[in-house]
mmCIF file of C-alpha atoms and ligand atoms in Angstrom:
data_model
loop_
_atom_site.group_PDB
_atom_site.id
_atom_site.type_symbol
_atom_site.label_atom_id
_atom_site.label_comp_id
_atom_site.label_asym_id
_atom_site.label_seq_id
_atom_site.Cartn_x
_atom_site.Cartn_y
_atom_site.Cartn_z
ATOM 1 C CA MET A 1 13.119 -15.990 -15.669
ATOM 2 C CA SER A 2 13.130 -12.536 -14.066
ATOM 3 C CA ASP A 3 15.778 -9.979 -14.881
ATOM 4 C CA TRP A 4 17.154 -8.678 -11.605
ATOM 5 C CA LEU A 5 18.142 -5.037 -11.286
ATOM 6 C CA VAL A 6 20.683 -4.030 -8.669
ATOM 7 C CA THR A 7 19.312 -0.979 -6.862
ATOM 8 C CA THR A 8 20.786 1.040 -4.011
ATOM 9 C CA VAL A 9 18.877 1.931 -0.851
ATOM 10 C CA ILE A 10 19.206 5.730 -0.737
ATOM 11 C CA SER A 11 16.890 6.698 2.129
ATOM 12 C CA ASP A 12 14.420 5.279 4.599
ATOM 13 C CA VAL A 13 11.486 6.276 6.793
ATOM 14 C CA HIS A 14 10.586 4.385 9.974
ATOM 15 C CA HIS A 15 6.797 4.564 10.275
ATOM 16 C CA SER A 16 6.600 2.500 13.448
ATOM 17 C CA ALA A 17 8.595 -0.137 15.316
ATOM 18 C CA SER A 18 7.509 -2.651 12.687
ATOM 19 C CA ALA A 19 7.319 -0.779 9.390
ATOM 20 C CA ARG A 20 9.820 1.008 7.225
ATOM 21 C CA SER A 21 9.892 2.576 3.762
ATOM 22 C CA LEU A 22 12.967 2.146 1.586
ATOM 23 C CA ARG A 23 13.687 4.360 -1.406
ATOM 24 C CA LEU A 24 15.659 2.538 -4.074
ATOM 25 C CA ALA A 25 17.793 4.185 -6.752
ATOM 26 C CA LEU A 26 17.471 2.345 -10.061
ATOM 27 C CA PRO A 27 20.317 1.631 -12.491
ATOM 28 C CA ASP A 28 18.240 3.048 -15.378
ATOM 29 C CA GLU A 29 14.859 4.672 -15.968
ATOM 30 C CA VAL A 30 11.856 2.516 -15.129
ATOM 31 C CA GLU A 31 8.183 3.358 -15.699
ATOM 32 C CA ALA A 32 5.879 2.203 -12.923
ATOM 33 C CA ARG A 33 2.139 2.493 -12.383
ATOM 34 C CA PRO A 34 0.541 3.063 -8.982
ATOM 35 C CA GLY A 35 -0.659 -0.272 -7.617
ATOM 36 C CA GLN A 36 2.184 -2.278 -9.170
ATOM 37 C CA HIS A 37 4.684 -4.308 -7.164
ATOM 38 C CA ILE A 38 8.233 -5.574 -7.415
ATOM 39 C CA ASP A 39 9.954 -8.707 -6.163
ATOM 40 C CA ILE A 40 12.929 -8.263 -3.852
ATOM 41 C CA ARG A 41 15.518 -11.050 -3.749
ATOM 42 C CA LEU A 42 17.918 -11.711 -0.890
ATOM 43 C CA THR A 43 20.925 -13.966 -1.408
ATOM 44 C CA ALA A 44 22.939 -15.445 1.468
ATOM 45 C CA GLU A 45 26.704 -15.998 1.394
ATOM 46 C CA ASP A 46 26.161 -19.727 0.784
ATOM 47 C CA GLY A 47 24.158 -18.924 -2.359
ATOM 48 C CA TYR A 48 20.677 -19.597 -0.912
ATOM 49 C CA SER A 49 18.281 -16.996 -2.236
ATOM 50 C CA THR A 50 14.629 -16.170 -1.709
ATOM 51 C CA ALA A 51 12.298 -13.466 -2.997
ATOM 52 C CA ARG A 52 9.106 -11.766 -1.819
ATOM 53 C CA THR A 53 6.689 -9.353 -3.479
ATOM 54 C CA TYR A 54 6.313 -5.734 -2.281
ATOM 55 C CA SER A 55 3.924 -3.096 -3.580
ATOM 56 C CA LEU A 56 5.307 0.281 -4.534
ATOM 57 C CA SER A 57 4.407 3.051 -2.112
ATOM 58 C CA ASP A 58 5.690 5.640 -4.569
ATOM 59 C CA ALA A 59 5.662 5.241 -8.349
ATOM 60 C CA ARG A 60 5.967 8.909 -9.339
ATOM 61 C CA GLU A 61 9.617 8.940 -10.355
ATOM 62 C CA THR A 62 11.482 7.002 -13.007
ATOM 63 C CA ARG A 63 14.897 6.821 -11.314
ATOM 64 C CA THR A 64 13.716 5.802 -7.855
ATOM 65 C CA LEU A 65 11.026 3.548 -6.409
ATOM 66 C CA GLU A 66 9.774 3.261 -2.852
ATOM 67 C CA VAL A 67 8.542 0.153 -1.053
ATOM 68 C CA THR A 68 7.097 -0.053 2.452
ATOM 69 C CA VAL A 69 7.499 -3.221 4.462
ATOM 70 C CA GLU A 70 5.741 -4.341 7.630
ATOM 71 C CA ARG A 71 7.743 -6.953 9.572
ATOM 72 C CA ALA A 72 6.386 -10.484 9.957
ATOM 73 C CA TRP A 73 8.155 -11.324 13.259
ATOM 74 C CA ASP A 74 9.204 -14.821 12.250
ATOM 75 C CA GLY A 75 9.485 -14.071 8.524
ATOM 76 C CA GLU A 76 12.501 -14.654 6.313
ATOM 77 C CA VAL A 77 12.670 -11.468 4.229
ATOM 78 C CA SER A 78 10.692 -8.681 5.915
ATOM 79 C CA PRO A 79 12.809 -8.560 9.148
ATOM 80 C CA TYR A 80 15.897 -7.980 6.990
ATOM 81 C CA LEU A 81 14.190 -5.140 5.094
ATOM 82 C CA VAL A 82 12.758 -3.484 8.229
ATOM 83 C CA ASP A 83 15.687 -3.933 10.651
ATOM 84 C CA MET A 84 18.884 -4.748 8.838
ATOM 85 C CA VAL A 85 19.481 -3.394 5.351
ATOM 86 C CA GLU A 86 21.257 -0.044 5.582
ATOM 87 C CA VAL A 87 21.129 3.077 3.447
ATOM 88 C CA GLY A 88 23.902 2.726 0.847
ATOM 89 C CA GLU A 89 23.527 -1.039 0.489
ATOM 90 C CA PRO A 90 22.387 -2.859 -2.682
ATOM 91 C CA LEU A 91 19.074 -4.694 -3.152
ATOM 92 C CA GLU A 92 18.110 -6.894 -6.093
ATOM 93 C CA VAL A 93 14.640 -6.234 -7.490
ATOM 94 C CA THR A 94 12.533 -7.008 -10.559
ATOM 95 C CA ARG A 95 10.970 -4.363 -12.751
ATOM 96 C CA PRO A 96 7.483 -3.309 -11.571
ATOM 97 C CA HIS A 97 4.735 -5.726 -12.567
ATOM 98 C CA GLY A 98 0.996 -6.243 -12.146
ATOM 99 C CA GLY A 99 -1.712 -4.815 -14.395
ATOM 100 C CA TRP A 100 -5.183 -5.273 -12.875
ATOM 101 C CA PHE A 101 -4.698 -3.620 -9.489
ATOM 102 C CA THR A 102 -3.415 -0.364 -10.957
ATOM 103 C CA TRP A 103 -4.864 3.104 -11.288
ATOM 104 C CA ASP A 104 -4.692 5.062 -14.544
ATOM 105 C CA SER A 105 -4.524 8.809 -13.864
ATOM 106 C CA SER A 106 -6.305 9.558 -17.183
ATOM 107 C CA ASP A 107 -9.457 7.791 -15.879
ATOM 108 C CA PRO A 108 -11.701 10.518 -14.380
ATOM 109 C CA SER A 109 -13.912 8.047 -12.404
ATOM 110 C CA PRO A 110 -14.025 8.562 -8.633
ATOM 111 C CA VAL A 111 -11.829 6.169 -6.667
ATOM 112 C CA GLN A 112 -12.718 4.427 -3.423
ATOM 113 C CA LEU A 113 -9.710 2.962 -1.619
ATOM 114 C CA ILE A 114 -10.085 0.386 1.168
ATOM 115 C CA GLY A 115 -6.903 -0.805 2.896
ATOM 116 C CA GLY A 116 -6.199 -3.120 5.806
ATOM 117 C CA GLY A 117 -2.793 -2.886 7.563
ATOM 118 C CA SER A 118 0.051 -2.838 5.054
ATOM 119 C CA GLY A 119 -2.632 -3.063 2.355
ATOM 120 C CA LEU A 120 -2.467 0.726 2.483
ATOM 121 C CA VAL A 121 0.875 0.611 0.613
ATOM 122 C CA PRO A 122 -0.337 0.399 -3.033
ATOM 123 C CA LEU A 123 -3.208 2.757 -2.168
ATOM 124 C CA ILE A 124 -0.867 5.502 -0.944
ATOM 125 C CA SER A 125 0.972 5.157 -4.247
ATOM 126 C CA MET A 126 -2.328 5.860 -6.052
ATOM 127 C CA ILE A 127 -3.029 8.819 -3.746
ATOM 128 C CA ARG A 128 0.437 10.291 -4.290
ATOM 129 C CA CYS A 129 0.099 9.945 -8.086
ATOM 130 C CA ARG A 130 -3.358 11.497 -7.999
ATOM 131 C CA GLU A 131 -1.995 14.561 -6.191
ATOM 132 C CA VAL A 132 0.513 15.133 -9.011
ATOM 133 C CA PHE A 133 -1.202 13.896 -12.170
ATOM 134 C CA ALA A 134 -4.975 14.211 -11.592
ATOM 135 C CA PRO A 135 -5.642 16.407 -8.541
ATOM 136 C CA GLN A 136 -9.311 16.880 -9.507
ATOM 137 C CA THR A 137 -10.177 13.176 -9.478
ATOM 138 C CA PRO A 138 -12.305 12.398 -6.396
ATOM 139 C CA PHE A 139 -10.645 9.918 -4.019
ATOM 140 C CA SER A 140 -11.805 8.556 -0.673
ATOM 141 C CA LEU A 141 -9.998 6.238 1.766
ATOM 142 C CA ILE A 142 -11.179 3.712 4.350
ATOM 143 C CA TYR A 143 -8.179 2.462 6.339
ATOM 144 C CA SER A 144 -8.393 -0.326 8.882
ATOM 145 C CA LEU A 145 -5.496 -0.842 11.264
ATOM 146 C CA ARG A 146 -4.866 -2.601 14.542
ATOM 147 C CA SER A 147 -3.851 0.343 16.747
ATOM 148 C CA PRO A 148 -2.484 3.906 16.515
ATOM 149 C CA ASP A 149 1.139 2.701 16.732
ATOM 150 C CA ARG A 150 0.626 0.791 13.451
ATOM 151 C CA LEU A 151 -0.342 3.876 11.435
ATOM 152 C CA LEU A 152 1.535 4.107 8.121
ATOM 153 C CA PHE A 153 2.191 7.323 6.182
ATOM 154 C CA ASP A 154 1.165 9.511 9.093
ATOM 155 C CA ASP A 155 2.594 12.686 7.461
ATOM 156 C CA ASP A 156 0.895 12.103 4.106
ATOM 157 C CA LEU A 157 -2.467 11.360 5.723
ATOM 158 C CA ARG A 158 -2.248 14.369 8.066
ATOM 159 C CA GLN A 159 -1.418 16.741 5.196
ATOM 160 C CA LEU A 160 -4.235 15.349 3.045
ATOM 161 C CA THR A 161 -6.695 15.757 5.916
ATOM 162 C CA GLU A 162 -5.514 19.279 6.811
ATOM 163 C CA HIS A 163 -5.899 20.444 3.224
ATOM 164 C CA ARG A 164 -9.216 18.609 2.765
ATOM 165 C CA ARG A 165 -7.737 16.679 -0.139
ATOM 166 C CA LEU A 166 -9.025 13.270 0.933
ATOM 167 C CA PRO A 167 -11.909 12.054 3.103
ATOM 168 C CA ILE A 168 -10.387 9.399 5.384
ATOM 169 C CA HIS A 169 -12.298 6.979 7.594
ATOM 170 C CA LEU A 170 -9.981 5.269 10.096
ATOM 171 C CA ALA A 171 -11.123 2.034 11.712
ATOM 172 C CA TYR A 172 -8.960 0.720 14.585
ATOM 173 C CA THR A 173 -9.597 -2.957 15.145
ATOM 174 C CA ARG A 174 -7.869 -3.608 18.532
ATOM 175 C CA THR A 175 -7.078 -0.283 20.248
ATOM 176 C CA ALA A 176 -8.575 3.084 19.326
ATOM 177 C CA PRO A 177 -6.974 6.404 20.339
ATOM 178 C CA PRO A 178 -8.555 7.973 23.472
ATOM 179 C CA ASP A 179 -10.161 10.804 21.452
ATOM 180 C CA SER A 180 -11.743 8.472 18.887
ATOM 181 C CA SER A 181 -15.541 8.396 18.811
ATOM 182 C CA ARG A 182 -15.465 4.978 17.134
ATOM 183 C CA PRO A 183 -14.855 2.051 19.495
ATOM 184 C CA ALA A 184 -12.195 -0.456 18.387
ATOM 185 C CA GLY A 185 -13.586 -3.224 16.211
ATOM 186 C CA ARG A 186 -13.658 -4.634 12.724
ATOM 187 C CA LEU A 187 -15.125 -2.655 9.855
ATOM 188 C CA SER A 188 -18.797 -3.505 9.602
ATOM 189 C CA THR A 189 -20.794 -3.928 6.421
ATOM 190 C CA GLU A 190 -22.888 -0.874 7.346
ATOM 191 C CA GLU A 191 -19.784 1.235 7.975
ATOM 192 C CA LEU A 192 -18.288 0.297 4.613
ATOM 193 C CA ALA A 193 -21.529 1.350 2.901
ATOM 194 C CA GLU A 194 -21.796 4.578 4.908
ATOM 195 C CA PHE A 195 -18.232 5.840 4.393
ATOM 196 C CA SER A 196 -17.636 4.799 0.784
ATOM 197 C CA ILE A 197 -18.433 6.739 -2.382
ATOM 198 C CA ALA A 198 -22.029 5.972 -3.432
ATOM 199 C CA PRO A 199 -22.472 3.286 -6.122
ATOM 200 C CA GLU A 200 -24.482 5.800 -8.212
ATOM 201 C CA ARG A 201 -21.245 7.744 -8.796
ATOM 202 C CA ASP A 202 -19.724 4.574 -10.298
ATOM 203 C CA PRO A 203 -16.364 4.657 -8.496
ATOM 204 C CA THR A 204 -13.568 2.189 -9.113
ATOM 205 C CA VAL A 205 -13.056 0.407 -5.787
ATOM 206 C CA TYR A 206 -9.597 -0.855 -4.807
ATOM 207 C CA ILE A 207 -9.379 -3.190 -1.804
ATOM 208 C CA CYS A 208 -6.044 -4.444 -0.455
ATOM 209 C CA GLY A 209 -4.917 -6.284 2.665
ATOM 210 C CA PRO A 210 -4.955 -9.737 4.249
ATOM 211 C CA ASN A 211 -7.152 -12.406 2.589
ATOM 212 C CA GLN A 212 -10.047 -12.325 5.050
ATOM 213 C CA PHE A 213 -10.137 -8.535 5.134
ATOM 214 C CA VAL A 214 -10.314 -8.353 1.336
ATOM 215 C CA GLU A 215 -13.040 -10.988 1.131
ATOM 216 C CA HIS A 216 -15.151 -9.296 3.810
ATOM 217 C CA CYS A 217 -14.824 -5.815 2.294
ATOM 218 C CA ALA A 218 -15.420 -6.957 -1.295
ATOM 219 C CA ALA A 219 -18.602 -8.825 -0.289
ATOM 220 C CA ALA A 220 -19.826 -5.810 1.725
ATOM 221 C CA ILE A 221 -19.137 -3.300 -1.015
ATOM 222 C CA ILE A 222 -20.904 -5.451 -3.643
ATOM 223 C CA ALA A 223 -23.841 -5.921 -1.254
ATOM 224 C CA ALA A 224 -23.942 -2.106 -0.958
ATOM 225 C CA GLY A 225 -24.674 -1.916 -4.695
ATOM 226 C CA HIS A 226 -21.266 -1.629 -6.395
ATOM 227 C CA ALA A 227 -20.904 -3.615 -9.626
ATOM 228 C CA PRO A 228 -18.456 -6.527 -9.131
ATOM 229 C CA GLU A 229 -16.501 -5.499 -12.246
ATOM 230 C CA ARG A 230 -15.802 -2.094 -10.617
ATOM 231 C CA VAL A 231 -14.165 -3.762 -7.594
ATOM 232 C CA ARG A 232 -10.456 -4.621 -7.808
ATOM 233 C CA THR A 233 -8.740 -6.593 -5.082
ATOM 234 C CA GLU A 234 -5.185 -7.464 -4.071
ATOM 235 C CA ARG A 235 -4.394 -9.998 -1.352
ATOM 236 C CA PHE A 236 -1.168 -9.918 0.638
ATOM 237 C CA GLY A 237 -1.789 -13.466 1.968
HETATM 238 C C1 LIG B 1 1.046 -8.680 -4.485
HETATM 239 C C2 LIG B 1 1.667 -8.591 -3.094
HETATM 240 C C3 LIG B 1 2.080 -7.366 -2.616
HETATM 241 C C4 LIG B 1 2.642 -7.272 -1.330
HETATM 242 N N1 LIG B 1 3.006 -6.037 -0.865
HETATM 243 C C5 LIG B 1 3.494 -5.918 0.400
HETATM 244 C C6 LIG B 1 3.842 -4.624 0.911
HETATM 245 O O1 LIG B 1 3.719 -3.587 0.226
HETATM 246 N N2 LIG B 1 4.312 -4.552 2.192
HETATM 247 C C7 LIG B 1 4.445 -5.670 2.978
HETATM 248 O O2 LIG B 1 4.885 -5.537 4.131
HETATM 249 N N3 LIG B 1 4.130 -6.911 2.509
HETATM 250 C C8 LIG B 1 3.672 -7.061 1.234
HETATM 251 N N4 LIG B 1 3.368 -8.307 0.755
HETATM 252 C C9 LIG B 1 3.669 -9.500 1.594
HETATM 253 C C10 LIG B 1 5.136 -9.928 1.346
HETATM 254 O O3 LIG B 1 5.266 -10.425 0.020
HETATM 255 C C11 LIG B 1 5.614 -11.042 2.290
HETATM 256 O O4 LIG B 1 4.689 -12.099 2.223
HETATM 257 C C12 LIG B 1 5.760 -10.578 3.732
HETATM 258 O O5 LIG B 1 6.702 -9.524 3.851
HETATM 259 C C13 LIG B 1 6.261 -11.756 4.614
HETATM 260 O O6 LIG B 1 7.482 -12.236 4.083
HETATM 261 P P1 LIG B 1 8.608 -12.855 5.041
HETATM 262 O O7 LIG B 1 9.638 -13.467 4.160
HETATM 263 O O8 LIG B 1 9.049 -11.879 6.066
HETATM 264 O O9 LIG B 1 7.812 -13.975 5.808
HETATM 265 P P2 LIG B 1 7.719 -15.529 5.405
HETATM 266 O O10 LIG B 1 9.002 -16.196 5.688
HETATM 267 O O11 LIG B 1 7.177 -15.637 4.036
HETATM 268 O O12 LIG B 1 6.637 -16.001 6.457
HETATM 269 C C14 LIG B 1 5.361 -15.334 6.515
HETATM 270 C C15 LIG B 1 4.529 -16.002 7.580
HETATM 271 O O13 LIG B 1 4.240 -17.331 7.187
HETATM 272 C C16 LIG B 1 4.695 -18.228 8.185
HETATM 273 N N5 LIG B 1 5.259 -19.399 7.508
HETATM 274 C C17 LIG B 1 6.364 -19.439 6.736
HETATM 275 N N6 LIG B 1 6.571 -20.701 6.286
HETATM 276 C C18 LIG B 1 5.567 -21.455 6.794
HETATM 277 C C19 LIG B 1 5.208 -22.824 6.693
HETATM 278 N N7 LIG B 1 5.918 -23.697 5.976
HETATM 279 N N8 LIG B 1 4.101 -23.247 7.336
HETATM 280 C C20 LIG B 1 3.360 -22.379 8.048
HETATM 281 N N9 LIG B 1 3.644 -21.085 8.206
HETATM 282 C C21 LIG B 1 4.735 -20.630 7.582
HETATM 283 C C22 LIG B 1 5.724 -17.494 8.977
HETATM 284 O O14 LIG B 1 5.782 -17.989 10.290
HETATM 285 C C23 LIG B 1 5.256 -16.069 8.917
HETATM 286 O O15 LIG B 1 4.349 -15.780 9.940
HETATM 287 C C24 LIG B 1 2.804 -8.437 -0.521
HETATM 288 C C25 LIG B 1 2.392 -9.682 -1.030
HETATM 289 C C26 LIG B 1 1.835 -9.757 -2.289
HETATM 290 C C27 LIG B 1 1.398 -11.118 -2.802
#
């Protein structure tokens, strides 16, 4: 059985009409690794309770954690986290868990990140940790999203681009911004090969997003010459 910690929501960021980050203050110190997730449990007045898993979008501190939730319109938990819970209110969570889809800042290998939609969440946690703990480790990001209004972590990505800290390839699947040279459409196999770190440099590849996105990208990246054991995936379902 999980041990539930009672945290307090201490701040939030609205990324879009459908996505919000929540920073949670922990009752004691907790070590977390970038790529890990927590479960969040909601309990109704009649005692009914349900829990969902959310990746950490920030694992740098030991007294706070951040999660970032994209609303499933007819979902049970995410609408509450995006629209209803207020700063100052409590939230029950587990300690961070998950071991395979994590990045170790002492590993000097280059890192190729590939995220679809809210699959960017654990990847931004890796990027944020890299900036603090291993700023020389080469990182590269391919980020697929539906349309410009669904962009997550706009400020982080803009800063990283401005300071040439991270090559970013954005792929809009439904609507591209007017100034984009890439027409809207799904990431192609050729594009994934062209914009990812070359297999000869032996990067660790992290792919996260919906099932089909992860399957497509993993197959493409292996076809491009990356060793399957260097490819780590996480599916949000
Ligand atoms: C490892 C991991 C990490 C994750 N990290 C994140 C994250 O960082 N950010 C994030 O936003 N999400 C993340 N998720 C997804 C998250 O856990 C939830 O699945 C998501 O928020 C939807 O939950 P919900 O309660 O709002 O929707 P749910 O109530 O679970 O419903 C989800 C969808 O399924 C449909 N559905 C529900 N029940 C049925 C049924 N019986 N038959 C058919 N359809 C049904 C609903 O209509 C809805 O469209 C992660 C998932 C995993 C596994």
